[in-house]
Amino acid sequence: MFIHSRFVIVDDKETHLDGIKKSLDFLRLDCHSKLYSDETVADWQKLPGMRILFLDQNLITGATFGGETKVAFAALADVVFKLVCPESGPYGLILWAEQPDLEALKDSFFERFTGEDAQLLPVFFTSLRKGDYINTNTGEIVDAQKLQVDIQDRISQSPQLNALLSWEADVSAAMDAVLRSVVNLIPDDDRASDNFGPELGKVFYRLSQAGAGIERATESPREAINRVLVPILADRIIEHDPSSGNNFDWQTALVDPTESPSVPAQASVNSAIHLSFARSEGSAPIKATDLGAVVQIPDNDVSGFLAGQFGLTEAEFLAEIFKVNEEEWKDCRARMVQIGAPCDFAQPKPGPLLYLFAVEWPFANSDGCKNQGADPKRNLSVDTKRKPKDLEWQSPILQFEDGLNAGRISIFKNLAISITRKDAEESLTPLYRFRDEIISQITHSYSRHISRTGIVTLPER
């Protein structure tokens, strides 16, 4: 419910810790401070939401960068292991040091933090001198304003982190504006009384009605209110005034890669945009009845499903509709995708849900290229000849599962079935969900397919 501190300070000297904390308090910047010792660090917990980590260079007495560097580096690395929460996003590391050796520290960190641990690394390393801001003997504030200016200067040295923090600040300002607009719906006369809470509750009820329908306000109020507030939040973020003076030049954060993105890179970006796996801590689980839900075939009986629902044998489906060979089919996974109008999902009416038959087909090679004759029978690739026909919608390059090659998903507009909500909830297993933009495209493609017109005419010679 509460937003975590963005600044974290770690020091082995209590006077220094208090002095920096008082300086940040003076600047109205919330921070979390940790007094380092060999005995207490083992019990530390991860700190979500951290954006700047201040670390004293010499956390262990006698272990300095100029002397026992391995011990000094190990202490700093232990702090990162203990405190950094990779799910919380990027952060920068600011080292308190009179004579910093950032290159040696970076080399040590890059050597130690490998594989999945690389997610714990900061976006940038920099240093500051405590004595410029506090009295290192007493901890008294010397120049808090200079501390703020120097922090901003160090952050600006990493335009990419600067861009992300600027965007986060825009989101926070937009969030405040949305909350303010909701509370402003309460008349002033009702604020100076015990009616404030109940009146706000009435506003929530109306918002829930707007998102779910007059009779459905209490069924799932969080989802319903989100349908109303999230578009407003997005608009508030977009309408940030670039000429307000509080603006970051995003051009400085861009680095032209010059070369075309690799297939894994395309899959990663496309999947982040279009797929939701609801893996984050606190995420609501995906339901088989959610709009855009991609679900397993019941009992994984693809042959029985094709025959029972569509009157097709597996061989007929491969030869006449999907057009892949049996060897390529072994790498594919049959799915169903729940489609429909967003308003029907937001304000559901009685009746079954519509699902389209689909197939995930990962590429034969991780780079998306053909096998160059090595195995011509298993040759699904980026430039495969199986282009989508009128009956098939084909996705961008996506990553469906860790450890598998990237690929695409094909959805067949002529293979639709209706399933009741109850049966869907009881018999279907959701895997992931298409986000709104792409499921709207799929639904629109399906609606054009079933509403296409034709005329009877005498063929021309």
Coordinates of C-alpha atoms in Angstrom, one line a residue:
M1 CA 0.0 0.0 0.0
F2 CA 2.8 2.4 0.9
I3 CA 5.6 3.6 -1.5
H4 CA 9.1 2.6 -0.4
S5 CA 12.0 4.9 0.1
R6 CA 13.9 5.7 -3.1
F7 CA 17.1 6.6 -1.4
V8 CA 19.0 4.0 0.7
I9 CA 22.2 4.9 2.8
V10 CA 24.6 2.3 4.1
D11 CA 27.4 3.3 6.4
D12 CA 29.5 1.8 9.3
K13 CA 29.7 5.2 11.1
E14 CA 26.5 6.3 12.9
T15 CA 27.4 10.0 12.8
H16 CA 27.9 9.9 9.1
L17 CA 24.7 8.0 8.6
D18 CA 22.7 10.5 10.7
G19 CA 24.3 13.5 9.0
I20 CA 23.4 12.3 5.5
K21 CA 19.9 11.3 6.6
K22 CA 19.4 14.8 8.1
S23 CA 20.7 16.4 4.9
L24 CA 18.1 14.4 2.8
D25 CA 15.4 15.2 5.3
F26 CA 16.3 18.9 4.9
L27 CA 15.8 18.4 1.2
R28 CA 12.4 16.6 1.8
L29 CA 13.8 13.4 0.3
D30 CA 12.7 10.3 2.1
C31 CA 15.5 7.8 2.7
H32 CA 16.1 4.5 4.5
S33 CA 19.3 4.2 6.5
K34 CA 21.2 1.0 7.4
L35 CA 24.1 1.0 10.0
Y36 CA 26.5 -1.6 8.7
S37 CA 28.2 -4.2 10.9
D38 CA 29.4 -7.8 10.3
E39 CA 26.9 -9.1 12.8
T40 CA 23.7 -7.3 11.5
V41 CA 24.1 -7.5 7.7
A42 CA 23.2 -11.2 7.6
D43 CA 19.7 -10.3 8.9
W44 CA 19.0 -7.5 6.4
Q45 CA 16.0 -7.8 4.1
K46 CA 15.6 -6.6 0.5
L47 CA 14.4 -3.0 0.0
P48 CA 12.0 -2.7 -2.9
G49 CA 11.8 0.6 -4.8
M50 CA 15.4 1.7 -4.3
R51 CA 16.7 4.1 -7.0
I52 CA 19.9 5.4 -5.4
L53 CA 22.1 3.4 -3.1
F54 CA 24.7 5.3 -1.1
L55 CA 27.6 3.0 0.0
D56 CA 30.6 3.9 2.1
Q57 CA 33.7 2.7 0.4
N58 CA 35.3 1.3 3.5
L59 CA 32.5 -0.5 5.4
I60 CA 35.0 -2.8 7.2
T61 CA 37.6 -1.1 9.3
G62 CA 41.1 -1.7 7.9
A63 CA 39.8 -3.0 4.6
T64 CA 40.3 -0.2 2.0
F65 CA 40.5 0.0 -1.7
G66 CA 44.2 0.8 -1.4
G67 CA 44.8 -2.2 0.9
E68 CA 42.6 -5.2 1.4
T69 CA 40.6 -4.5 -1.7
K70 CA 39.0 -8.0 -2.0
V71 CA 37.6 -7.7 1.5
A72 CA 36.3 -4.2 0.9
F73 CA 34.7 -5.2 -2.4
A74 CA 33.2 -8.3 -0.8
A75 CA 31.5 -6.2 1.8
L76 CA 30.0 -3.9 -0.8
A77 CA 28.9 -6.9 -2.8
D78 CA 27.2 -8.5 0.2
V79 CA 25.2 -5.3 0.8
V80 CA 24.0 -5.4 -2.8
F81 CA 23.1 -9.0 -2.5
K82 CA 21.1 -8.3 0.7
L83 CA 19.3 -5.1 -0.2
V84 CA 18.7 -4.9 -4.0
C85 CA 15.4 -6.2 -5.1
P86 CA 15.7 -6.9 -8.9
E87 CA 11.9 -6.8 -9.4
S88 CA 11.9 -3.2 -8.3
G89 CA 13.7 -1.9 -11.4
P90 CA 16.9 0.1 -11.9
Y91 CA 19.1 1.9 -9.5
G92 CA 22.4 3.8 -9.4
L93 CA 25.2 3.3 -6.9
I94 CA 26.9 6.3 -5.3
L95 CA 30.1 5.6 -3.5
W96 CA 31.2 7.7 -0.5
A97 CA 34.9 8.0 -1.1
E98 CA 37.7 10.5 -0.8
Q99 CA 39.8 8.7 -3.4
P100 CA 37.4 6.4 -5.3
D101 CA 38.6 3.6 -7.5
L102 CA 35.3 3.1 -9.4
E103 CA 36.9 1.1 -12.2
A104 CA 38.3 -1.5 -9.8
L105 CA 34.9 -1.7 -8.1
K106 CA 33.1 -2.1 -11.4
D107 CA 35.5 -4.9 -12.5
S108 CA 35.0 -6.7 -9.2
F109 CA 31.2 -6.4 -9.4
F110 CA 31.1 -7.4 -13.1
E111 CA 33.2 -10.5 -12.2
R112 CA 31.0 -11.4 -9.2
F113 CA 27.5 -10.6 -10.5
T114 CA 27.0 -13.0 -13.5
G115 CA 24.1 -14.9 -14.9
E116 CA 20.8 -14.0 -13.1
D117 CA 22.8 -12.1 -10.4
A118 CA 23.6 -9.5 -13.1
Q119 CA 20.1 -8.2 -12.4
L120 CA 21.4 -6.9 -9.1
L121 CA 23.9 -4.6 -10.8
P122 CA 23.4 -0.8 -10.8
V123 CA 22.8 1.1 -14.0
F124 CA 25.7 3.4 -13.2
F125 CA 28.5 3.8 -10.7
T126 CA 29.7 7.2 -9.4
S127 CA 31.2 8.8 -6.2
L128 CA 30.8 11.7 -3.9
R129 CA 32.8 13.0 -0.9
K130 CA 30.9 13.1 2.4
G131 CA 33.0 16.0 3.7
D132 CA 31.4 18.3 1.1
Y133 CA 28.0 18.0 2.7
I134 CA 28.5 17.0 6.4
N135 CA 31.0 17.5 9.1
T136 CA 32.6 14.0 9.2
N137 CA 33.6 14.4 12.9
T138 CA 30.2 15.5 14.2
G139 CA 27.7 14.6 11.5
E140 CA 26.4 18.2 11.3
I141 CA 25.0 19.4 8.0
V142 CA 27.4 21.5 6.0
D143 CA 25.7 22.1 2.6
A144 CA 22.5 20.1 1.9
Q145 CA 21.7 22.1 -1.2
K146 CA 25.1 21.1 -2.7
L147 CA 24.2 17.5 -2.0
Q148 CA 21.0 17.8 -4.1
V149 CA 22.8 19.5 -6.9
D150 CA 25.6 16.9 -7.0
I151 CA 23.2 14.0 -6.9
Q152 CA 21.3 15.4 -9.8
D153 CA 24.6 16.0 -11.6
R154 CA 25.7 12.4 -11.1
I155 CA 22.4 11.1 -12.2
S156 CA 22.6 13.2 -15.4
Q157 CA 25.9 11.4 -16.2
S158 CA 23.7 8.4 -16.9
P159 CA 21.1 9.7 -19.3
Q160 CA 19.4 6.3 -19.5
L161 CA 18.8 6.1 -15.8
N162 CA 17.9 9.8 -15.8
A163 CA 15.3 9.1 -18.5
L164 CA 13.7 6.3 -16.4
L165 CA 13.7 8.4 -13.2
S166 CA 12.2 11.3 -15.1
W167 CA 9.4 9.0 -16.5
E168 CA 8.8 7.6 -13.0
A169 CA 8.5 11.2 -11.7
D170 CA 6.0 11.9 -14.4
V171 CA 4.0 8.9 -13.5
S172 CA 4.1 9.9 -9.8
A173 CA 2.8 13.4 -10.7
A174 CA 0.1 11.9 -12.8
M175 CA -0.9 9.6 -10.1
D176 CA -1.2 12.5 -7.6
A177 CA -3.3 14.4 -10.2
V178 CA -5.7 11.4 -10.6
L179 CA -6.1 10.9 -6.9
R180 CA -6.7 14.7 -6.5
S181 CA -9.3 14.6 -9.2
V182 CA -11.2 11.8 -7.4
V183 CA -11.1 13.5 -4.1
N184 CA -12.2 16.8 -5.6
L185 CA -15.5 15.2 -6.5
I186 CA -16.4 15.5 -2.8
P187 CA -18.1 18.8 -2.0
D188 CA -16.1 21.0 0.4
D189 CA -18.9 21.0 2.9
D190 CA -18.6 17.3 3.3
R191 CA -14.8 17.3 3.9
A192 CA -15.0 19.1 7.3
S193 CA -17.1 16.3 8.8
D194 CA -17.3 12.6 9.4
N195 CA -19.1 12.4 6.0
F196 CA -15.8 12.6 4.1
G197 CA -15.2 8.8 4.1
P198 CA -18.7 7.8 3.2
E199 CA -19.0 10.4 0.5
L200 CA -15.7 9.1 -1.0
G201 CA -17.2 5.6 -0.9
K202 CA -20.2 6.9 -2.9
V203 CA -17.7 8.2 -5.5
F204 CA -16.0 4.8 -5.7
Y205 CA -19.4 3.2 -6.1
R206 CA -20.2 5.4 -9.1
L207 CA -16.8 4.8 -10.6
S208 CA -17.3 1.1 -10.3
Q209 CA -20.7 1.4 -11.9
A210 CA -19.1 3.3 -14.8
G211 CA -16.5 0.5 -15.3
A212 CA -18.7 -2.6 -14.8
G213 CA -22.3 -1.5 -15.3
I214 CA -25.2 -0.2 -13.1
E215 CA -26.0 -3.6 -11.5
R216 CA -22.4 -4.9 -11.2
A217 CA -20.7 -2.3 -9.1
T218 CA -19.9 -4.7 -6.2
E219 CA -18.8 -7.7 -8.2
S220 CA -15.2 -6.7 -8.8
P221 CA -14.8 -3.1 -7.8
R222 CA -11.0 -2.9 -8.1
E223 CA -11.1 -4.1 -11.7
A224 CA -14.0 -1.8 -12.5
I225 CA -12.5 1.3 -11.0
N226 CA -9.2 0.6 -12.8
R227 CA -11.0 0.5 -16.1
V228 CA -12.1 4.1 -15.4
L229 CA -8.9 5.5 -13.7
V230 CA -6.1 3.9 -15.7
P231 CA -7.0 5.6 -19.0
I232 CA -7.1 8.9 -17.1
L233 CA -3.7 8.1 -15.6
A234 CA -2.2 7.3 -19.0
D235 CA -3.6 10.6 -20.4
R236 CA -2.1 12.5 -17.4
I237 CA 1.3 11.0 -18.1
I238 CA 1.1 11.9 -21.8
E239 CA 0.0 15.5 -21.3
H240 CA 3.2 16.4 -19.3
D241 CA 4.2 19.8 -20.6
P242 CA 7.7 19.6 -22.2
S243 CA 8.1 23.4 -21.8
S244 CA 7.4 23.4 -18.1
G245 CA 11.1 23.6 -17.3
N246 CA 10.9 20.3 -15.4
N247 CA 11.8 18.1 -18.4
F248 CA 14.3 15.6 -19.5
D249 CA 15.6 15.6 -23.1
W250 CA 15.0 12.0 -24.0
Q251 CA 17.1 12.4 -27.1
T252 CA 20.2 12.2 -24.9
A253 CA 19.2 8.7 -23.7
L254 CA 18.9 7.1 -27.1
V255 CA 21.7 5.1 -28.6
D256 CA 21.2 4.1 -32.2
P257 CA 22.1 0.4 -32.4
T258 CA 22.7 0.8 -36.2
E259 CA 22.2 -2.9 -36.8
S260 CA 18.8 -4.6 -37.0
P261 CA 17.6 -6.2 -33.8
S262 CA 18.2 -9.9 -33.3
V263 CA 15.3 -12.3 -33.1
P264 CA 15.6 -12.8 -29.3
A265 CA 15.7 -9.0 -28.9
Q266 CA 12.5 -8.6 -31.0
A267 CA 10.8 -11.3 -29.0
S268 CA 11.8 -9.8 -25.7
V269 CA 10.5 -6.3 -26.6
N270 CA 7.3 -7.6 -28.3
S271 CA 6.5 -9.9 -25.4
A272 CA 7.0 -7.1 -22.9
I273 CA 4.5 -4.9 -24.9
H274 CA 1.9 -7.5 -25.8
L275 CA 2.0 -10.4 -23.3
S276 CA 1.1 -10.5 -19.6
F277 CA 2.2 -13.5 -17.5
A278 CA 1.2 -11.9 -14.1
R279 CA 4.5 -13.0 -12.6
S280 CA 5.2 -10.0 -10.5
E281 CA 4.7 -10.2 -6.7
G282 CA 1.1 -9.2 -5.9
S283 CA -0.2 -9.6 -9.5
A284 CA -3.7 -10.9 -9.8
P285 CA -3.6 -14.4 -11.4
I286 CA -4.8 -14.6 -15.0
K287 CA -8.2 -16.4 -15.3
A288 CA -9.3 -18.5 -18.3
T289 CA -12.3 -16.1 -18.7
D290 CA -10.1 -13.0 -18.9
L291 CA -10.2 -11.2 -22.3
G292 CA -7.1 -12.2 -24.2
A293 CA -6.4 -15.3 -22.0
V294 CA -4.4 -17.9 -23.8
V295 CA -5.3 -21.4 -22.4
Q296 CA -4.3 -25.0 -22.8
I297 CA -6.4 -27.4 -24.8
P298 CA -8.4 -29.5 -22.3
D299 CA -6.4 -32.6 -21.2
N300 CA -3.9 -31.7 -24.0
D301 CA -5.9 -33.9 -26.3
V302 CA -5.3 -32.0 -29.5
S303 CA -6.5 -34.8 -31.8
G304 CA -9.7 -35.3 -29.9
F305 CA -10.3 -31.6 -29.6
L306 CA -10.0 -31.0 -33.3
A307 CA -12.2 -33.9 -34.1
G308 CA -14.9 -33.2 -31.5
Q309 CA -15.1 -29.4 -32.0
F310 CA -14.3 -28.9 -35.7
G311 CA -14.7 -32.3 -37.3
L312 CA -11.1 -32.3 -38.4
T313 CA -8.4 -34.9 -38.1
E314 CA -5.0 -33.8 -37.1
A315 CA -3.6 -34.6 -40.5
E316 CA -6.3 -32.5 -42.2
F317 CA -5.6 -29.6 -40.0
L318 CA -1.8 -29.8 -40.8
A319 CA -2.3 -30.2 -44.5
E320 CA -5.2 -28.0 -45.3
I321 CA -5.2 -25.2 -42.7
F322 CA -1.9 -24.9 -40.8
K323 CA 0.3 -26.2 -43.6
V324 CA 3.3 -27.6 -41.7
N325 CA 4.7 -31.1 -41.8
E326 CA 4.5 -33.6 -39.0
E327 CA 8.1 -33.0 -37.9
E328 CA 7.5 -29.3 -37.5
W329 CA 4.2 -30.0 -35.7
K330 CA 6.2 -31.7 -33.0
D331 CA 7.6 -28.4 -31.9
C332 CA 4.2 -26.6 -31.9
R333 CA 1.7 -26.2 -29.0
A334 CA -2.0 -26.0 -29.6
R335 CA -3.8 -23.3 -27.6
M336 CA -7.1 -21.3 -27.4
V337 CA -7.5 -17.6 -27.1
Q338 CA -10.4 -15.8 -25.5
I339 CA -11.6 -12.9 -27.7
G340 CA -14.4 -10.4 -27.6
A341 CA -15.2 -6.7 -27.2
P342 CA -13.6 -5.0 -24.2
C343 CA -17.0 -3.6 -23.2
D344 CA -18.4 -7.2 -23.0
F345 CA -15.5 -8.1 -20.7
A346 CA -16.0 -5.0 -18.6
Q347 CA -19.7 -5.4 -18.3
P348 CA -20.3 -9.2 -19.0
K349 CA -23.7 -10.3 -20.1
P350 CA -25.2 -13.8 -19.7
G351 CA -24.0 -16.3 -22.3
P352 CA -20.9 -18.2 -23.3
L353 CA -17.4 -16.9 -24.1
L354 CA -15.8 -17.1 -27.6
Y355 CA -12.4 -18.8 -28.0
L356 CA -10.4 -19.2 -31.2
F357 CA -8.1 -22.2 -31.8
A358 CA -4.4 -21.2 -32.0
V359 CA -1.0 -22.7 -32.4
E360 CA 2.3 -21.5 -30.9
W361 CA 5.2 -22.3 -33.3
P362 CA 8.7 -21.6 -32.1
F363 CA 11.5 -21.2 -34.6
A364 CA 13.8 -24.2 -35.3
N365 CA 16.8 -22.1 -34.4
S366 CA 17.3 -19.4 -31.7
D367 CA 18.3 -16.8 -34.3
G368 CA 15.1 -17.5 -36.3
C369 CA 17.0 -18.6 -39.4
K370 CA 16.4 -21.7 -41.4
N371 CA 18.4 -24.8 -40.9
Q372 CA 20.4 -24.4 -44.1
G373 CA 19.6 -27.9 -45.1
A374 CA 20.6 -29.6 -41.9
D375 CA 17.0 -30.7 -41.1
P376 CA 14.7 -29.6 -43.9
K377 CA 11.8 -31.3 -42.3
R378 CA 11.9 -28.9 -39.3
N379 CA 12.4 -25.5 -40.7
L380 CA 10.0 -23.0 -39.1
S381 CA 11.8 -19.7 -39.2
V382 CA 11.3 -15.9 -39.5
D383 CA 11.2 -16.1 -43.3
T384 CA 9.3 -19.4 -43.5
K385 CA 7.1 -19.7 -46.6
R386 CA 4.0 -20.3 -44.4
K387 CA 2.6 -16.8 -44.7
P388 CA -0.8 -16.1 -43.0
K389 CA -3.8 -16.6 -45.2
D390 CA -7.3 -15.1 -44.9
L391 CA -8.3 -17.6 -42.2
E392 CA -5.2 -17.0 -40.1
W393 CA -4.0 -14.2 -37.9
Q394 CA -0.3 -14.3 -37.1
S395 CA 1.5 -12.6 -34.2
P396 CA 4.7 -10.6 -34.2
I397 CA 7.8 -12.5 -33.0
L398 CA 7.2 -13.4 -29.3
Q399 CA 8.8 -15.3 -26.5
F400 CA 6.3 -17.7 -25.0
E401 CA 8.4 -19.6 -22.4
D402 CA 11.9 -19.2 -21.0
G403 CA 14.3 -21.8 -22.4
L404 CA 12.4 -22.1 -25.7
N405 CA 13.2 -20.4 -29.0
A406 CA 11.2 -17.3 -29.9
G407 CA 8.4 -17.8 -32.4
R408 CA 4.9 -16.7 -33.4
I409 CA 1.4 -17.7 -32.6
S410 CA -1.2 -18.3 -35.3
I411 CA -4.9 -17.9 -34.5
F412 CA -7.5 -19.4 -36.9
K413 CA -10.6 -17.3 -37.5
N414 CA -12.6 -20.3 -38.9
L415 CA -12.0 -22.4 -35.8
A416 CA -14.1 -20.8 -33.1
I417 CA -16.0 -22.4 -30.2
S418 CA -18.2 -21.1 -27.4
I419 CA -17.7 -22.1 -23.8
T420 CA -19.7 -21.2 -20.8
R421 CA -18.0 -19.2 -18.1
K422 CA -18.5 -22.1 -15.6
D423 CA -17.0 -24.7 -17.9
A424 CA -14.1 -22.3 -18.8
E425 CA -13.3 -21.7 -15.1
E426 CA -13.4 -25.4 -14.3
S427 CA -11.7 -27.0 -17.4
L428 CA -9.3 -24.5 -18.9
T429 CA -5.8 -23.7 -17.6
P430 CA -4.6 -20.1 -18.4
L431 CA -1.0 -19.6 -19.5
Y432 CA -0.7 -15.9 -20.3
R433 CA -2.8 -13.1 -21.6
F434 CA -2.7 -10.9 -24.6
R435 CA -2.8 -7.2 -23.7
D436 CA -5.7 -5.0 -24.8
E437 CA -4.1 -3.5 -28.0
I438 CA -3.3 -6.8 -29.6
I439 CA -6.4 -8.6 -28.5
S440 CA -8.4 -5.7 -30.0
Q441 CA -6.6 -6.3 -33.3
I442 CA -7.4 -10.0 -33.2
T443 CA -11.0 -9.4 -32.4
H444 CA -11.3 -6.9 -35.2
S445 CA -9.7 -9.3 -37.6
Y446 CA -12.2 -12.0 -36.6
S447 CA -15.1 -9.6 -36.9
R448 CA -14.1 -8.7 -40.4
H449 CA -13.8 -12.4 -41.3
I450 CA -17.3 -13.3 -40.2
S451 CA -18.9 -10.2 -41.7
R452 CA -17.2 -10.3 -45.1
T453 CA -19.6 -10.2 -48.1
G454 CA -19.6 -11.8 -51.5
I455 CA -21.7 -11.8 -54.6
V456 CA -22.8 -14.3 -57.1
T457 CA -21.4 -13.6 -60.6
L458 CA -20.7 -15.4 -63.9
P459 CA -17.0 -16.1 -64.2
E460 CA -15.2 -14.2 -66.9
R461 CA -13.3 -16.0 -69.6

